[in-house]
mmCIF file of C-alpha atoms in Angstrom:
data_model
loop_
_atom_site.group_PDB
_atom_site.id
_atom_site.type_symbol
_atom_site.label_atom_id
_atom_site.label_comp_id
_atom_site.label_asym_id
_atom_site.label_seq_id
_atom_site.Cartn_x
_atom_site.Cartn_y
_atom_site.Cartn_z
ATOM 1 C CA THR A 136 131.108 -149.337 80.906
ATOM 2 C CA LEU A 137 131.136 -147.341 77.411
ATOM 3 C CA ASN A 138 128.545 -145.314 75.266
ATOM 4 C CA VAL A 139 126.904 -145.953 71.705
ATOM 5 C CA PRO A 140 128.526 -142.226 70.291
ATOM 6 C CA GLY A 141 125.443 -139.784 70.141
ATOM 7 C CA THR A 142 122.811 -142.294 71.894
ATOM 8 C CA ASP A 143 121.732 -143.401 75.300
ATOM 9 C CA ASP A 144 122.707 -146.185 74.903
ATOM 10 C CA TRP A 145 124.970 -148.115 77.572
ATOM 11 C CA TYR A 146 127.023 -151.325 78.106
ATOM 12 C CA ILE A 147 129.150 -152.810 80.579
ATOM 13 C CA ALA A 148 131.996 -155.884 79.116
ATOM 14 C CA TYR A 149 133.106 -158.198 81.640
ATOM 15 C CA HIS A 150 134.269 -161.643 81.909
ATOM 16 C CA ARG A 151 132.917 -164.604 83.487
ATOM 17 C CA PHE A 152 133.434 -168.097 84.263
ATOM 18 C CA ALA A 153 131.763 -171.344 84.638
ATOM 19 C CA MET A 154 128.472 -169.849 82.608
ATOM 20 C CA PRO A 155 126.648 -172.519 82.003
ATOM 21 C CA ASN A 156 128.987 -176.177 83.182
ATOM 22 C CA GLY A 157 132.274 -174.199 82.699
ATOM 23 C CA ASN A 158 135.321 -175.331 84.409
ATOM 24 C CA GLY A 159 135.828 -172.051 86.150
ATOM 25 C CA THR A 160 139.221 -171.814 84.732
ATOM 26 C CA ASN A 161 138.408 -170.519 81.132
ATOM 27 C CA ARG A 162 137.256 -166.989 80.738
ATOM 28 C CA GLU A 163 135.005 -165.580 78.394
ATOM 29 C CA THR A 164 134.177 -162.150 77.513
ATOM 30 C CA THR A 165 130.998 -160.582 77.169
ATOM 31 C CA ILE A 166 128.686 -157.615 76.914
ATOM 32 C CA ASP A 167 125.417 -156.460 78.048
ATOM 33 C CA ARG A 168 123.197 -153.546 78.176
ATOM 34 C CA VAL A 169 123.299 -151.330 81.316
ATOM 35 C CA GLU A 170 119.988 -149.718 82.128
ATOM 36 C CA PHE A 171 119.390 -147.008 84.527
ATOM 37 C CA GLY A 172 116.671 -146.154 87.423
ATOM 38 C CA ALA A 173 114.309 -143.430 87.658
ATOM 39 C CA ASP A 174 116.380 -142.125 90.728
ATOM 40 C CA GLY A 175 120.038 -142.200 87.780
ATOM 41 C CA LEU A 176 121.882 -145.003 88.872
ATOM 42 C CA MET A 177 122.486 -148.205 87.177
ATOM 43 C CA LYS A 178 120.510 -150.897 87.964
ATOM 44 C CA LYS A 179 121.386 -154.117 88.744
ATOM 45 C CA VAL A 180 123.343 -156.226 85.869
ATOM 46 C CA THR A 181 122.005 -160.154 84.991
ATOM 47 C CA PRO A 182 124.999 -161.610 83.662
ATOM 48 C CA THR A 183 123.602 -163.257 80.496
ATOM 49 C CA LEU A 184 124.915 -166.368 77.867
ATOM 50 C CA GLN A 185 124.113 -164.334 74.314
ATOM 51 C CA SER A 186 125.742 -160.841 75.034
ATOM 52 C CA VAL A 187 123.861 -158.286 72.629
ATOM 53 C CA ALA A 188 123.304 -157.571 68.671
ATOM 54 C CA ALA A 189 126.069 -155.598 67.107
ATOM 55 C CA GLN A 190 125.566 -151.915 67.267
ATOM 56 C CA THR A 191 125.879 -149.230 64.265
ATOM 57 C CA VAL A 192 127.356 -146.241 65.614
ATOM 58 C CA PRO A 193 126.529 -143.174 63.890
ATOM 59 C CA SER A 194 128.860 -140.883 62.298
ATOM 60 C CA PRO A 195 129.514 -137.576 63.902
ATOM 61 C CA GLY A 196 129.374 -135.890 60.761
ATOM 62 C CA PRO A 197 132.869 -134.068 59.251
ATOM 63 C CA GLU A 198 135.074 -131.882 61.761
ATOM 64 C CA VAL A 199 135.011 -128.581 60.908
ATOM 65 C CA GLU A 200 136.454 -125.469 63.484
ATOM 66 C CA THR A 201 134.782 -122.215 62.801
ATOM 67 C CA THR A 202 135.933 -119.120 64.648
ATOM 68 C CA ALA A 203 134.053 -115.857 64.341
ATOM 69 C CA SER A 204 134.806 -112.000 65.194
ATOM 70 C CA THR A 205 134.127 -108.687 64.062
ATOM 71 C CA ARG A 206 136.294 -105.658 63.389
ATOM 72 C CA CYS A 207 135.356 -101.803 62.003
ATOM 73 C CA VAL A 208 135.921 -100.824 58.295
ATOM 74 C CA ALA A 209 135.497 -97.492 57.340
ATOM 75 C CA GLY A 210 133.265 -96.698 60.568
ATOM 76 C CA LYS A 211 131.272 -99.689 59.427
ATOM 77 C CA VAL A 212 131.328 -103.525 61.481
ATOM 78 C CA VAL A 213 132.500 -106.587 59.549
ATOM 79 C CA LEU A 214 131.706 -109.757 60.517
ATOM 80 C CA THR A 215 134.206 -112.408 59.397
ATOM 81 C CA THR A 216 134.394 -116.062 59.978
ATOM 82 C CA GLN A 217 137.343 -119.030 59.192
ATOM 83 C CA VAL A 218 136.191 -122.385 59.196
ATOM 84 C CA VAL A 219 139.056 -124.696 59.356
ATOM 85 C CA ASN A 220 138.733 -128.285 57.835
ATOM 86 C CA ARG A 221 140.212 -130.863 60.498
ATOM 87 C CA ASP A 222 138.765 -133.330 58.889
ATOM 88 C CA ASP A 223 140.830 -135.833 56.807
ATOM 89 C CA GLU A 224 138.726 -135.764 53.731
ATOM 90 C CA ALA A 225 137.453 -132.424 51.431
ATOM 91 C CA VAL A 226 134.225 -130.984 53.631
ATOM 92 C CA SER A 227 131.854 -128.483 51.546
ATOM 93 C CA VAL A 228 131.050 -125.829 53.896
ATOM 94 C CA ASN A 229 127.636 -123.076 54.350
ATOM 95 C CA VAL A 230 128.381 -120.623 56.610
ATOM 96 C CA THR A 231 125.142 -118.857 57.358
ATOM 97 C CA THR A 232 124.512 -115.374 59.644
ATOM 98 C CA PRO A 233 122.090 -112.711 59.736
ATOM 99 C CA PHE A 234 124.400 -111.038 57.026
ATOM 100 C CA GLY A 235 124.470 -113.354 54.677
ATOM 101 C CA THR A 236 125.376 -117.135 53.752
ATOM 102 C CA LYS A 237 128.364 -117.693 51.780
ATOM 103 C CA SER A 238 129.498 -121.177 50.499
ATOM 104 C CA VAL A 239 132.578 -123.277 49.747
ATOM 105 C CA VAL A 240 132.237 -126.005 47.776
ATOM 106 C CA SER A 241 135.633 -127.576 48.515
ATOM 107 C CA LEU A 242 137.313 -126.960 51.677
ATOM 108 C CA ALA A 243 140.753 -129.398 51.533
ATOM 109 C CA PRO A 244 141.630 -131.515 54.697
ATOM 110 C CA GLY A 245 144.206 -129.159 56.963
ATOM 111 C CA LYS A 246 142.500 -125.852 54.978
ATOM 112 C CA THR A 247 140.992 -122.640 56.379
ATOM 113 C CA VAL A 248 138.938 -120.475 54.826
ATOM 114 C CA SER A 249 138.033 -117.009 55.406
ATOM 115 C CA GLN A 250 134.770 -115.309 54.666
ATOM 116 C CA ALA A 251 133.689 -111.290 55.493
ATOM 117 C CA PHE A 252 130.073 -110.459 55.979
ATOM 118 C CA THR A 253 129.529 -106.516 55.481
ATOM 119 C CA THR A 254 127.014 -105.442 57.628
ATOM 120 C CA ARG A 255 126.523 -101.912 56.419
ATOM 121 C CA GLN A 256 126.148 -101.022 60.407
ATOM 122 C CA VAL A 257 127.732 -98.907 62.860
ATOM 123 C CA SER A 258 127.210 -101.530 65.039
ATOM 124 C CA ILE A 259 125.621 -105.037 65.847
ATOM 125 C CA ALA A 260 124.417 -106.940 68.994
ATOM 126 C CA ALA A 261 125.976 -110.084 69.651
ATOM 127 C CA GLY A 262 124.895 -113.095 67.700
ATOM 128 C CA SER A 263 125.705 -116.480 66.203
ATOM 129 C CA VAL A 264 126.850 -118.046 63.153
ATOM 130 C CA SER A 265 125.771 -121.651 62.080
ATOM 131 C CA THR A 266 128.446 -123.767 59.769
ATOM 132 C CA VAL A 267 127.094 -126.868 58.144
ATOM 133 C CA ALA A 268 129.947 -129.241 57.031
ATOM 134 C CA THR A 269 129.203 -132.053 54.468
ATOM 135 C CA ALA A 270 131.279 -135.075 53.142
ATOM 136 C CA GLY A 271 130.833 -138.178 52.653
ATOM 137 C CA GLY A 272 126.871 -137.947 52.806
ATOM 138 C CA GLN A 273 126.942 -137.037 56.317
ATOM 139 C CA SER A 274 126.526 -133.730 57.400
ATOM 140 C CA LYS A 275 127.065 -131.534 60.944
ATOM 141 C CA THR A 276 125.578 -128.011 61.764
ATOM 142 C CA THR A 277 127.740 -125.859 64.434
ATOM 143 C CA THR A 278 126.561 -122.590 65.783
ATOM 144 C CA THR A 279 129.719 -120.385 66.616
ATOM 145 C CA ALA A 280 128.962 -117.164 68.412
ATOM 146 C CA TYR A 281 130.197 -113.400 68.421
ATOM 147 C CA SER A 282 130.485 -110.940 70.308
ATOM 148 C CA SER A 283 128.895 -107.035 70.168
ATOM 149 C CA ARG A 284 130.850 -104.457 68.187
ATOM 150 C CA SER A 285 130.090 -100.397 67.754
ATOM 151 C CA CYS A 286 132.060 -98.552 65.826
ATOM 152 C CA GLY A 287 130.609 -95.235 65.985
#
């Protein structure tokens, strides 16, 4: 069985013999859609002669990895982020936090960019940053959590 990534479409690939008028010796490979009942179990798959139409697999978007942490500098909390480009092409990156947004026009494959966001606060609650990476006309948004910090 296989799933089309990014969808809830499931298919089964199998061999069939003697359909129709075959000699029972030569195999054919086919793919049919798998459907699920209200109970969540697979319904019986009835072999077909036409198989299924080709599917376009949606692109998951560029692969980046974001980390976020906090530290104290001169008695105030600074939120830092690091974004690593795990993709095989350059990406543009926008990192948005409760303390501002920073952009990188072109982050080369395998490279890392670090950004510091000054909060001007003695303490901050736990939160998250949003990273939007764009490459080749595809965008992917990820959310990364950071811990609370008190510098007082």
